Amino acid sequence: MKYRHLAAVLGAACGTLAALPALAGPTLDAVKARGEIVCGVNTGVAGFSAPDSRGEWKGIDVDVCRAAAAALFGDAKKVKYVGLTAAQRFTALQSGEIDVLSRNTTGTLSRDTSLGLNFIAPNFYDGQGFIVAKKLGVKSAKELNGATVCVQQGTTTELNLADYGRANKISFKPVVIEKVEETVATFFSGRCDAFTSDTSQLAATRATAATNADDYVILPEVISKEPLGPMVRHGDDQWFDLVKWSLMAMLEAEEYGITTANVDDMLKSNDPNVKRILGVTEGMGKALGVSEKWAYNIVKQVGNYGESFDRNVGANSPLKLERGLNALWTKGGLMYGWPIR
Amino acid sequence: MSDTAIPTAMPKPIAGPVIWLRANLFANPLNAIMTVLVVWFLVMSLPALLDWLLLDAVFQADSVRECRAAGSGACWAFIGEKHRLILFGLYPYEEQWRPLLVVLLLIAMAGVSCLRRFWTKWLAPMWIATLVVVGILMWGGVLGLSYVENARWGGLPLTMILAFVAIAVAFPLGVLLALGRRSNLPAIRAICTIYIELVRGVPAVSLLFMASVMLPLLLPEGMNIDKLLRAQIALIVYASAYLAEVVRGGLQSLSKGQYEAADALGLTYWQKQRLIILPQALRITIPPLVNTLITVFKDTSLVVIIGLYDLMNAAKASFVDPAWRGSSIEAYVFVSLIYFAFCFFMSKYSQSIEKRLAQSQNR
């Protein structure tokens, strides 16, 4: 708690300071000269960014940086990862310590404006919800008046909970804990009536941490919108474009069925869209200022968005999240790759 | 016939288990109650602890689910899977023999430094040489070793480097600060006092925060001081202020006669400090010095808040893996054993020095 207050005070001070220097710089040139992208990631959130047993970074946020490196250098490995805490993340980007922040960060108006950052595009749509033990018989978050709620500290989650309580005249007793793992353990030990976090987190928690998943229900209310995605500094448009279209290429590749496995066969495809994406029809790479093989390299080395999702958080991962809002727009989700042409 | 009187009863034994028990455990009602309570506590807790640690523990499994299915105790298979991440953080997997060597080297040097036989003028050069070798091993880039930037350093070697360098630099700095605070020159005294009070007046966490979050904003753009270096400087600043106060305590405990005798001999200020004052003052302060060193060693774990993968943070990163969810207790037990081993050694060592000091004083 002590640290958190300190973080809040210093964070506020940083916010004020951050407005002073107008940071603009040819990041793209700097990155090219350096030969690697410096990517700010979360110090550890399963499926989003976390080191595996061999100390290699894995996750859906990590894949955004890998894709950008594949597009720029033709090698997804040319990334240096900097693990950042929630309090550090914006300063690190503002001060130029990192080139891109890909750290399950929600895009909001104030972050986009007064912090001097540009939110690129969501790579994961999330929203905050509640999970409770079935035996409580609670059917809606509105019935949680007076309930103790486990919540992770220092995130928008905590603020959303307070907002929701005020708006609906519900008084929660928050139990604030630093680490996700400990929050989850505390909830399942019965210390809290409810646990609030992003719904993706709740689903994953129920699937993996609960001794019997059927004993717990996720309440229907989703009390916040959390479009998570990468950010860069203001005034760095070329660099912004590169990261943005690396992400779009992953979405487009999924839509047109290009996968790591079939990308070489797809080079022979007659579909003009596929030809443009994979650089068979030239022009797209030149416009971005990278090799024409940029999207080919992304799909070959990182995979399309669906592959990345399945591998890190979806069906092929222990988290087993549903695609939900993160399905392609053609399948009822919100993921909508812009045309590469 | 009068025989010598045979005693009718044996004299009461003055030793034996019953006597010992009565004297030590049941001397009075309060002691008896305490003994019963402690025994009850041990009987209640030890079997459960033993079950959890060993008897019901699982040593072989591929995921936490298998672990929990196989036994109700600790899942040591988790440590088997993740020990390299915990011990060496994000250091490239194939190159992890290098940090391993660094850890062994630093432990060996620390051990050597504890032996009186090696307290010669060669100790400082040996430490400098060791730190150079540590730097070469960790960074590489020469002698055919691949280059590893310090952002990827982690685990036990990082904790040890942070602690050792902080102690090595902060100690001389602390001595100077302590001398400065007792100096007759007002400007130097004021600077040292302000520095010590300012640093001691804020938590170590806020120093780290200042170094890692505020400092980059105050520097001109493009000028980035390395994150590890910033944390290291913050730790040095923090440790030096505390060490200064410990040393000052030693300086003040010397009788005025020592200072006056040194002056009477016509020694210069630095000769006086080096030959008369500091050897005595530092000897007296060894227990509180070691106490501060233990604190510094443990406080390196605060770099968690600025995202360095020291031993503690690497352990936290290890149980994020969804396949091993809920193994946080095993990870914490593992790292606390490592921390305990280091701190226990330091504390035992300080006790042995204290005993030796007491001997020389009793003569």
XYZ file of C-alpha atoms in Angstrom:
704
model
C 0.000 0.000 0.000
C 2.814 2.328 0.925
C 4.499 1.738 -2.417
C 1.314 2.252 -4.291
C 0.731 5.706 -2.844
C 4.277 6.603 -3.622
C 3.827 5.329 -7.143
C 0.674 7.404 -7.517
C 2.377 10.579 -6.319
C 5.437 10.059 -8.457
C 3.265 9.010 -11.370
C 1.336 12.257 -11.106
C 4.580 14.183 -10.933
C 5.821 12.351 -14.003
C 2.617 13.166 -15.833
C 3.188 16.867 -15.189
C 6.802 16.699 -16.214
C 5.984 14.663 -19.256
C 4.007 17.515 -20.729
C 7.176 19.619 -20.873
C 9.539 18.000 -23.358
C 8.074 17.769 -26.824
C 9.559 14.456 -27.766
C 9.763 13.950 -31.466
C 12.426 11.966 -33.121
C 13.119 9.866 -36.129
C 12.697 6.647 -34.190
C 12.627 4.607 -37.375
C 16.111 5.820 -38.338
C 17.383 5.246 -34.817
C 15.960 1.722 -34.783
C 17.470 0.947 -38.185
C 20.859 2.259 -37.072
C 20.684 0.246 -33.846
C 19.676 -2.932 -35.633
C 17.041 -3.898 -33.089
C 13.747 -2.700 -31.669
C 13.595 -1.883 -27.971
C 10.199 -3.135 -26.872
C 8.627 -2.365 -23.491
C 6.619 -5.320 -22.196
C 4.951 -6.411 -18.985
C 7.279 -8.062 -16.487
C 4.956 -11.030 -16.454
C 1.351 -11.636 -17.492
C 0.609 -15.119 -18.717
C -0.193 -15.190 -22.422
C 0.538 -11.491 -22.976
C 4.194 -11.206 -22.132
C 6.211 -13.393 -19.820
C 9.555 -15.148 -19.946
C 9.269 -18.911 -20.412
C 11.392 -21.509 -18.589
C 14.336 -20.717 -20.863
C 14.047 -16.971 -20.275
C 12.633 -16.311 -23.778
C 9.806 -13.800 -23.995
C 6.475 -15.266 -25.119
C 3.032 -13.762 -25.500
C 0.578 -11.948 -27.696
C 2.073 -8.528 -26.816
C 5.554 -9.854 -27.468
C 4.401 -11.010 -30.907
C 3.556 -7.409 -31.860
C 7.201 -6.447 -31.392
C 8.403 -9.597 -33.109
C 6.164 -8.791 -36.073
C 7.557 -5.266 -36.322
C 11.106 -6.650 -36.209
C 10.269 -9.219 -38.875
C 8.866 -6.461 -41.096
C 11.784 -4.093 -40.577
C 14.764 -6.434 -40.384
C 13.382 -9.677 -41.755
C 14.250 -11.254 -38.414
C 11.739 -11.476 -35.573
C 14.558 -12.039 -33.089
C 15.955 -8.524 -33.441
C 14.086 -7.211 -30.436
C 15.409 -6.182 -27.056
C 12.745 -6.538 -24.383
C 12.509 -4.251 -21.400
C 10.273 -5.500 -18.604
C 8.277 -2.585 -17.212
C 6.025 -2.118 -14.218
C 2.741 -0.254 -14.582
C 4.258 2.865 -13.015
C 7.286 2.911 -15.298
C 5.726 2.152 -18.642
C 4.822 5.641 -19.888
C 8.008 7.324 -18.679
C 10.067 4.676 -20.404
C 8.345 5.465 -23.695
C 8.380 9.243 -23.228
C 12.060 9.336 -22.349
C 13.017 7.264 -25.372
C 14.231 4.298 -23.365
C 11.931 2.092 -25.450
C 10.702 2.450 -29.038
C 7.305 0.853 -28.583
C 5.203 -0.011 -25.557
C 3.385 -3.311 -25.988
C 2.276 -4.027 -22.491
C -1.451 -4.855 -22.234
C -2.118 -1.137 -22.006
C -5.595 0.305 -22.399
C -5.952 3.121 -24.887
C -7.661 6.126 -23.284
C -8.117 9.759 -24.275
C -5.787 11.157 -21.630
C -3.026 8.721 -22.462
C -3.354 9.603 -26.126
C -3.237 13.344 -25.472
C -1.643 14.643 -22.292
C 0.852 11.802 -21.967
C 2.016 12.514 -25.504
C 1.543 8.965 -26.766
C -0.160 7.451 -29.766
C -2.292 4.371 -29.352
C -1.831 2.311 -32.503
C -4.634 -0.252 -32.679
C -6.036 -2.842 -30.291
C -4.434 -6.274 -30.394
C -6.744 -7.503 -27.673
C -10.235 -6.367 -26.629
C -10.974 -6.887 -23.005
C -13.410 -5.691 -20.348
C -13.659 -5.928 -16.617
C -15.983 -8.404 -14.953
C -16.602 -10.288 -11.724
C -16.282 -13.912 -10.735
C -18.002 -15.332 -7.643
C -18.468 -18.716 -6.052
C -21.653 -20.338 -7.292
C -22.753 -21.200 -3.761
C -23.230 -17.486 -2.982
C -26.194 -17.542 -5.340
C -25.332 -14.141 -6.815
C -26.658 -13.606 -10.334
C -25.610 -10.010 -10.984
C -22.871 -7.610 -9.913
C -25.618 -5.325 -8.617
C -26.231 -7.852 -5.828
C -22.683 -7.484 -4.520
C -23.472 -4.678 -2.058
C -21.155 -4.947 0.951
C -19.142 -7.749 -0.641
C -15.381 -8.059 -0.250
C -13.773 -7.911 -3.685
C -10.235 -9.040 -4.483
C -8.581 -6.645 -6.912
C -5.075 -6.186 -8.254
C -3.467 -2.893 -7.308
C -2.235 -0.060 -9.488
C -4.395 -0.820 -12.516
C -7.469 0.773 -14.059
C -9.285 -2.248 -12.627
C -9.179 -0.714 -9.179
C -10.520 2.636 -10.449
C -13.255 0.984 -12.517
C -14.441 -0.887 -9.453
C -14.749 2.363 -7.508
C -16.516 4.066 -10.439
C -18.965 1.204 -10.834
C -19.691 1.215 -7.109
C -20.379 4.962 -7.097
C -22.523 4.877 -10.221
C -24.678 2.037 -8.932
C -24.643 2.985 -5.237
C -22.973 -0.271 -4.278
C -20.358 -0.286 -1.561
C -17.564 -2.773 -2.141
C -14.892 -3.690 0.353
C -11.855 -3.965 -1.910
C -9.010 -6.270 -0.886
C -6.073 -4.836 -2.807
C -3.193 -7.177 -3.665
C -0.073 -6.553 -5.706
C 0.369 -9.650 -7.866
C -2.228 -11.341 -10.052
C -1.205 -14.768 -8.765
C -1.643 -13.748 -5.166
C -4.960 -12.075 -5.904
C -6.204 -15.289 -7.476
C -4.928 -17.431 -4.618
C -6.572 -15.096 -2.121
C -9.903 -15.336 -3.916
C -9.875 -19.116 -4.108
C -8.897 -19.339 -0.452
C -12.267 -17.740 0.288
C -10.960 -14.468 1.666
C -13.062 -12.489 -0.855
C -16.641 -12.921 -2.023
C -15.765 -11.804 -5.524
C -12.737 -11.256 -7.705
C -12.679 -8.549 -10.340
C -10.338 -8.348 -13.295
C -10.464 -8.387 -17.067
C -12.845 -11.086 -18.251
C -10.056 -12.832 -20.193
C -8.193 -13.105 -16.915
C -11.267 -14.394 -15.112
C -11.937 -17.077 -17.704
C -8.328 -18.187 -17.620
C -8.321 -18.190 -13.836
C -11.454 -20.258 -13.644
C -10.096 -22.738 -16.167
C -6.719 -23.248 -14.558
C -6.630 -22.209 -10.923
C -9.987 -23.388 -9.614
C -10.136 -26.903 -8.270
C -13.565 -27.271 -9.836
C -14.399 -24.712 -12.526
C -18.162 -25.355 -12.185
C -18.148 -24.006 -8.628
C -17.569 -20.493 -9.954
C -19.585 -18.195 -12.195
C -18.539 -15.113 -14.137
C -21.253 -12.485 -13.699
C -22.790 -11.044 -16.880
C -21.871 -7.384 -16.222
C -18.823 -6.116 -18.071
C -18.133 -2.809 -16.366
C -15.405 -1.371 -18.557
C -14.001 -1.312 -22.061
C -10.353 -2.245 -22.296
C -8.946 -2.022 -25.801
C -5.378 -3.188 -25.210
C -2.685 -2.436 -27.725
C 0.746 -1.040 -28.525
C 1.718 2.624 -28.159
C 4.433 4.867 -29.565
C 5.431 8.500 -28.976
C 3.695 11.462 -30.558
C 5.160 12.914 -33.698
C 6.828 9.803 -34.943
C 4.601 8.965 -37.860
C 6.792 6.680 -39.942
C 7.514 4.516 -36.957
C 3.827 4.567 -35.994
C 2.959 3.361 -39.511
C 5.403 0.487 -39.370
C 4.121 -0.904 -36.061
C 0.515 -0.331 -37.070
C 0.788 -2.134 -40.395
C 2.739 -4.991 -38.873
C -0.301 -5.591 -36.697
C -2.676 -5.085 -39.649
C -0.683 -7.566 -41.730
C -1.248 -10.216 -39.039
C -5.008 -9.541 -39.145
C -5.139 -9.485 -42.933
C -3.136 -12.704 -43.126
C -5.672 -14.423 -40.911
C -8.570 -13.105 -42.947
C -7.060 -14.397 -46.189
C -6.058 -17.708 -44.621
C -2.310 -17.206 -44.836
C -0.532 -19.164 -42.105
C 3.059 -19.944 -41.176
C 2.589 -23.379 -42.701
C 1.114 -22.350 -46.046
C 2.742 -18.962 -46.627
C 5.179 -20.350 -49.215
C 2.338 -21.947 -51.206
C 0.356 -18.704 -50.898
C 3.090 -16.920 -52.839
C 1.611 -18.670 -55.891
C -1.932 -17.544 -55.071
C -3.949 -15.709 -57.716
C -5.864 -13.589 -55.209
C -4.716 -9.997 -55.789
C -5.108 -9.226 -52.057
C -2.814 -12.089 -51.081
C -0.363 -11.031 -53.801
C -0.241 -7.495 -52.410
C 0.123 -8.668 -48.804
C 2.944 -11.069 -49.542
C 4.765 -8.635 -51.810
C 4.284 -10.670 -54.993
C 2.725 -7.496 -56.352
C 5.301 -4.931 -55.343
C 4.695 -1.492 -53.858
C 3.464 -1.983 -50.298
C 6.922 -2.523 -48.803
C 8.315 0.481 -50.634
C 5.521 2.666 -49.285
C 6.339 1.572 -45.717
C 10.038 1.955 -46.297
C 10.857 -1.728 -45.755
C 11.525 -4.824 -47.846
C 8.682 -6.075 -50.076
C 8.867 -9.351 -48.139
C 7.828 -7.581 -44.908
C 4.456 -9.261 -44.439
C 5.770 -12.591 -45.718
C 8.420 -12.453 -42.982
C 5.825 -11.619 -40.339
C 3.617 -14.567 -41.245
C 6.568 -16.916 -41.718
C 8.246 -16.103 -38.421
C 5.453 -14.925 -36.121
C 2.279 -16.218 -37.751
C -1.046 -14.533 -38.419
C -3.130 -13.002 -35.638
C -5.198 -16.148 -35.113
C -2.095 -18.310 -34.793
C -0.563 -15.890 -32.309
C -3.814 -15.802 -30.327
C -4.217 -19.577 -30.224
C -0.601 -20.179 -29.306
C -0.472 -17.645 -26.476
C -3.909 -17.283 -24.952
C -6.330 -19.371 -27.009
C -7.127 -22.996 -27.660
C -3.499 -24.186 -27.879
C -2.477 -22.510 -24.645
C -3.229 -23.442 -21.044
C -5.369 -20.283 -20.765
C -7.905 -21.549 -23.339
C -9.585 -18.177 -23.906
C -12.483 -17.903 -26.320
C -11.909 -15.616 -29.295
C -15.032 -13.601 -28.348
C -14.552 -9.929 -29.222
C -11.143 -10.825 -30.603
C -12.522 -12.936 -33.432
C -12.258 -11.450 -36.912
C -15.099 -9.169 -37.968
C -16.147 -11.844 -40.450
C -16.726 -14.188 -37.512
C -18.601 -11.834 -35.220
C -15.663 -10.207 -33.487
C -14.140 -6.744 -33.586
C -10.787 -7.554 -35.207
C -10.814 -5.717 -38.496
C -7.641 -5.573 -40.555
C -7.405 -2.532 -42.783
C -6.866 -3.217 -46.453
C -3.262 -3.515 -47.520
C -3.322 -1.730 -50.842
C 29.812 -55.253 65.633
C 29.112 -51.910 64.503
C 29.145 -51.460 60.785
C 29.600 -48.161 59.176
C 26.247 -46.658 58.658
C 24.862 -47.554 55.273
C 22.900 -44.656 53.843
C 19.273 -45.548 53.708
C 18.664 -43.719 50.482
C 20.780 -42.824 47.500
C 21.780 -39.189 47.324
C 19.629 -37.290 44.905
C 21.159 -37.348 41.448
C 22.524 -34.011 40.336
C 22.425 -34.769 36.653
C 20.224 -36.703 34.303
C 17.417 -36.111 31.899
C 14.769 -35.573 34.544
C 16.870 -32.998 36.372
C 17.715 -31.261 33.135
C 14.074 -31.164 32.139
C 13.067 -29.773 35.497
C 15.760 -27.116 35.511
C 15.379 -25.978 31.946
C 11.816 -26.639 30.899
C 9.681 -26.841 34.030
C 11.494 -24.507 36.473
C 8.330 -22.614 37.352
C 4.670 -22.657 36.321
C 5.192 -20.068 33.571
C 8.051 -22.082 32.077
C 5.978 -25.231 32.257
C 3.105 -23.595 30.420
C 5.454 -22.209 27.775
C 7.060 -25.626 27.311
C 3.725 -27.341 26.892
C 2.580 -24.714 24.419
C 5.742 -24.952 22.336
C 5.615 -28.748 22.284
C 1.949 -28.629 21.316
C 2.734 -26.168 18.526
C 5.548 -28.363 17.204
C 3.418 -31.495 17.350
C 0.649 -29.722 15.465
C 2.805 -28.055 12.814
C 5.849 -30.233 12.144
C 4.128 -33.296 10.685
C 2.047 -31.124 8.369
C 5.126 -29.178 7.321
C 7.092 -32.362 6.752
C 4.235 -33.836 4.730
C 4.073 -30.718 2.597
C 7.823 -30.360 2.131
C 8.761 -33.996 1.511
C 6.345 -36.846 2.099
C 3.445 -35.621 -0.037
C 5.628 -33.528 -2.343
C 5.820 -34.227 -6.061
C 9.207 -34.223 -7.717
C 8.325 -35.308 -11.236
C 5.539 -33.752 -13.281
C 5.002 -31.832 -16.497
C 2.455 -29.329 -15.259
C 0.904 -28.116 -12.071
C -2.213 -30.179 -12.795
C -0.206 -33.404 -12.806
C 1.485 -32.200 -9.649
C -1.721 -31.555 -7.771
C -3.171 -34.837 -8.949
C -0.104 -36.776 -7.815
C 0.156 -35.409 -4.290
C -1.128 -32.789 -1.893
C 2.310 -31.503 -0.926
C 4.728 -29.090 -2.517
C 5.221 -29.270 -6.257
C 9.016 -29.399 -6.464
C 8.747 -30.379 -10.101
C 8.002 -26.696 -10.615
C 11.447 -25.786 -9.267
C 12.941 -28.501 -11.461
C 11.321 -26.870 -14.486
C 11.957 -23.251 -13.564
C 15.139 -23.218 -11.480
C 17.239 -21.819 -14.296
C 14.810 -18.958 -14.875
C 14.777 -18.190 -11.146
C 18.547 -18.443 -10.740
C 19.658 -16.722 -13.919
C 16.668 -14.676 -15.072
C 16.596 -13.838 -18.768
C 20.257 -14.612 -19.435
C 20.556 -16.523 -22.743
C 19.867 -20.167 -21.975
C 22.910 -21.669 -23.685
C 25.258 -19.190 -22.033
C 24.074 -19.701 -18.467
C 27.325 -21.364 -17.441
C 28.737 -17.837 -17.364
C 26.495 -16.432 -14.603
C 26.916 -19.749 -12.776
C 30.669 -19.211 -12.818
C 30.139 -15.625 -11.648
C 28.093 -16.785 -8.670
C 30.710 -19.366 -7.692
C 33.489 -16.833 -8.128
C 31.773 -14.221 -5.989
C 30.963 -16.751 -3.273
C 34.584 -17.961 -3.292
C 35.908 -14.410 -3.057
C 33.493 -13.574 -0.247
C 34.654 -16.701 1.580
C 38.307 -15.819 1.098
C 37.692 -12.287 2.346
C 36.305 -13.688 5.570
C 39.532 -15.467 6.456
C 41.908 -13.371 8.468
C 44.912 -14.850 6.686
C 43.896 -12.982 3.541
C 43.421 -9.583 5.173
C 46.423 -8.107 3.436
C 47.024 -5.336 0.971
C 46.317 -7.860 -1.792
C 42.671 -8.203 -0.907
C 41.549 -4.998 -2.637
C 43.411 -5.737 -5.904
C 42.041 -9.275 -5.810
C 38.507 -7.919 -5.545
C 39.091 -5.513 -8.413
C 40.436 -8.373 -10.532
C 37.420 -10.490 -9.574
C 35.000 -7.756 -10.569
C 36.786 -7.386 -13.923
C 36.445 -11.125 -14.526
C 32.786 -10.931 -13.458
C 32.255 -8.109 -15.951
C 33.936 -10.059 -18.756
C 31.901 -13.179 -17.999
C 28.580 -11.345 -17.731
C 28.977 -8.957 -20.668
C 31.200 -11.046 -22.881
C 32.029 -9.583 -26.253
C 35.697 -10.523 -25.820
C 37.639 -13.795 -25.759
C 35.086 -15.442 -27.997
C 32.239 -14.913 -25.556
C 29.070 -13.612 -27.154
C 27.929 -10.172 -26.009
C 25.048 -10.124 -23.511
C 23.620 -6.702 -22.710
C 22.982 -6.093 -19.041
C 19.234 -5.762 -19.607
C 19.252 -9.570 -19.820
C 21.160 -10.132 -16.600
C 19.068 -11.593 -13.860
C 18.569 -13.905 -10.950
C 21.140 -14.678 -8.309
C 24.165 -13.167 -10.125
C 22.306 -9.863 -10.518
C 21.337 -9.853 -6.844
C 24.916 -10.615 -5.844
C 26.449 -8.039 -8.182
C 24.029 -5.345 -6.999
C 24.708 -6.171 -3.353
C 28.485 -6.614 -3.624
C 29.091 -3.499 -5.694
C 26.765 -1.464 -3.492
C 28.644 -2.616 -0.391
C 32.084 -2.224 -1.941
C 31.461 1.349 -3.096
C 29.201 2.444 -0.258
C 31.593 1.354 2.471
C 34.475 3.776 1.699
C 31.899 6.428 0.850
C 30.204 5.836 4.208
C 33.502 6.138 6.082
C 34.228 9.434 4.325
C 30.721 10.697 5.089
C 31.095 9.748 8.750
C 34.430 11.539 8.978
C 32.939 14.496 7.121
C 30.044 14.747 9.509
C 32.497 15.013 12.406
C 34.795 17.365 10.539
C 35.732 20.786 11.895
C 35.111 22.370 8.493
C 31.532 23.694 8.522
C 30.908 23.379 4.786
C 31.963 19.733 4.616
C 30.074 18.962 7.812
C 26.907 20.568 6.441
C 27.107 18.749 3.097
C 27.660 15.366 4.727
C 24.920 15.918 7.298
C 22.411 17.007 4.679
C 23.283 14.065 2.423
C 22.945 11.518 5.232
C 19.736 12.941 6.655
C 18.156 13.383 3.227
C 18.881 9.836 2.129
C 17.934 8.303 5.460
C 14.764 10.329 5.488
C 13.276 8.596 2.447
C 12.524 4.904 1.863
C 14.887 2.919 -0.363
C 11.985 2.342 -2.718
C 11.583 6.035 -3.419
C 15.303 6.355 -4.151
C 14.987 3.570 -6.708
C 11.916 5.247 -8.108
C 13.694 8.569 -8.421
C 16.609 6.888 -10.140
C 14.528 4.887 -12.570
C 11.452 6.997 -13.310
C 12.298 10.638 -12.592
C 15.924 10.788 -13.653
C 15.331 9.918 -17.337
C 12.814 12.759 -17.619
C 15.264 15.269 -16.184
C 18.083 14.242 -18.507
C 18.259 15.661 -22.030
C 16.600 13.447 -24.617
C 18.757 10.750 -26.114
C 20.908 10.586 -23.009
C 19.996 7.351 -21.338
C 21.822 6.121 -18.295
C 21.547 2.393 -18.191
C 18.685 1.062 -16.049
C 20.934 -1.302 -14.125
C 23.445 1.457 -13.436
C 20.673 3.744 -12.186
C 19.490 1.075 -9.765
C 23.057 0.403 -8.687
C 23.658 4.108 -7.965
C 20.449 4.335 -5.956
C 21.509 1.339 -3.865
C 24.970 2.821 -3.292
C 23.499 6.154 -2.208
C 21.127 4.378 0.137
C 23.725 2.047 1.643
C 26.378 4.740 2.087
C 24.144 6.930 4.248
C 23.328 4.066 6.594
C 26.916 2.852 6.764
C 28.045 6.426 7.532
C 25.869 6.535 10.612
C 27.132 3.139 11.787
C 30.741 4.269 11.389
C 29.989 7.552 13.150
C 28.716 5.540 16.104
C 32.109 3.837 16.237
C 33.966 7.123 15.965
C 32.004 8.597 18.840
C 32.578 5.630 21.097
C 36.345 6.212 21.123
C 37.593 8.175 24.095
C 38.807 11.691 23.516
C 42.220 10.577 24.742
C 42.785 8.577 21.570
C 42.296 11.674 19.418
C 44.456 13.798 21.682
C 47.212 11.184 21.870
C 47.270 10.992 18.076
C 47.479 14.768 17.845
C 50.251 14.816 20.450
C 52.270 12.433 18.281
C 52.139 15.051 15.550
C 50.210 12.881 13.079
C 48.393 14.588 10.226
C 44.612 14.286 10.001
C 44.671 11.370 7.554
C 47.465 9.575 9.404
C 45.492 9.926 12.602
C 42.356 8.483 11.035
C 44.159 5.703 9.224
C 46.468 4.541 12.026
C 44.641 5.325 15.262
C 40.979 6.131 14.914
C 39.461 4.023 12.119
C 41.072 0.684 13.064
C 39.506 0.964 16.500
C 36.228 2.498 15.397
C 35.609 -0.029 12.625
C 36.400 -2.925 14.936
C 33.774 -1.794 17.397
C 31.191 -1.342 14.664
C 31.560 -4.752 13.038
C 28.248 -6.157 14.351
C 26.145 -3.165 13.239
C 28.110 -3.017 9.977
C 27.269 -6.611 9.154
C 23.707 -5.881 10.141
C 23.592 -3.097 7.560
C 25.208 -5.330 4.936
C 22.526 -7.971 5.471
C 19.903 -5.283 5.054
C 21.504 -4.076 1.820
C 21.637 -7.621 0.480
C 17.941 -8.122 1.096
C 17.008 -4.634 -0.099
C 18.344 -5.438 -3.552
C 15.042 -7.259 -4.003
C 13.366 -3.839 -4.134
C 14.573 -3.517 -7.730
C 11.440 -5.543 -8.446
C 9.573 -2.255 -8.628
C 11.710 -1.011 -11.497
C 11.469 -4.221 -13.473
C 14.941 -5.687 -13.046
C 14.921 -9.468 -12.893
C 16.797 -9.999 -9.661
C 16.351 -13.265 -7.778
C 13.010 -12.154 -6.336
C 11.543 -10.833 -9.564
C 12.751 -13.838 -11.565
C 10.940 -16.033 -9.047
C 7.813 -13.948 -9.535
C 8.162 -14.275 -13.313
C 8.515 -18.042 -12.973
C 5.058 -18.690 -11.581
C 3.264 -16.538 -14.138
C 3.408 -19.457 -16.570
C -0.196 -20.695 -16.906
C 0.981 -24.304 -17.035
C 2.393 -23.832 -13.530
C -0.223 -21.538 -12.023
C -0.498 -21.554 -8.248
C 3.106 -22.574 -7.625
C 3.984 -19.289 -5.976
C 4.569 -20.841 -2.547
C 7.180 -23.244 -3.931
C 8.937 -20.365 -5.716
C 8.962 -18.206 -2.600
C 10.222 -21.068 -0.420
C 13.020 -21.703 -2.915
C 14.254 -18.095 -3.031
C 13.834 -17.560 0.690
C 16.149 -20.525 1.268
C 18.760 -18.837 -0.928
C 18.365 -15.493 0.831
C 18.458 -17.265 4.178
C 21.676 -19.101 3.334
C 23.446 -15.838 2.531
C 22.089 -13.852 5.467
C 22.610 -16.679 7.947
C 26.229 -16.981 6.869
C 26.774 -13.249 7.278
C 25.173 -13.237 10.704
C 27.188 -16.274 11.899
C 30.348 -14.665 10.602
C 29.650 -11.430 12.447
C 29.125 -13.439 15.640
C 32.488 -15.133 15.249
C 34.158 -11.739 14.775
C 32.362 -10.438 17.844
C 33.747 -13.331 19.898
C 37.247 -12.675 18.653
C 36.850 -9.004 19.504
C 35.683 -9.878 23.011
C 38.804 -12.018 23.500
C 41.149 -9.177 22.639
C 39.270 -6.870 24.971
C 39.442 -9.303 27.865
C 43.203 -9.583 27.723
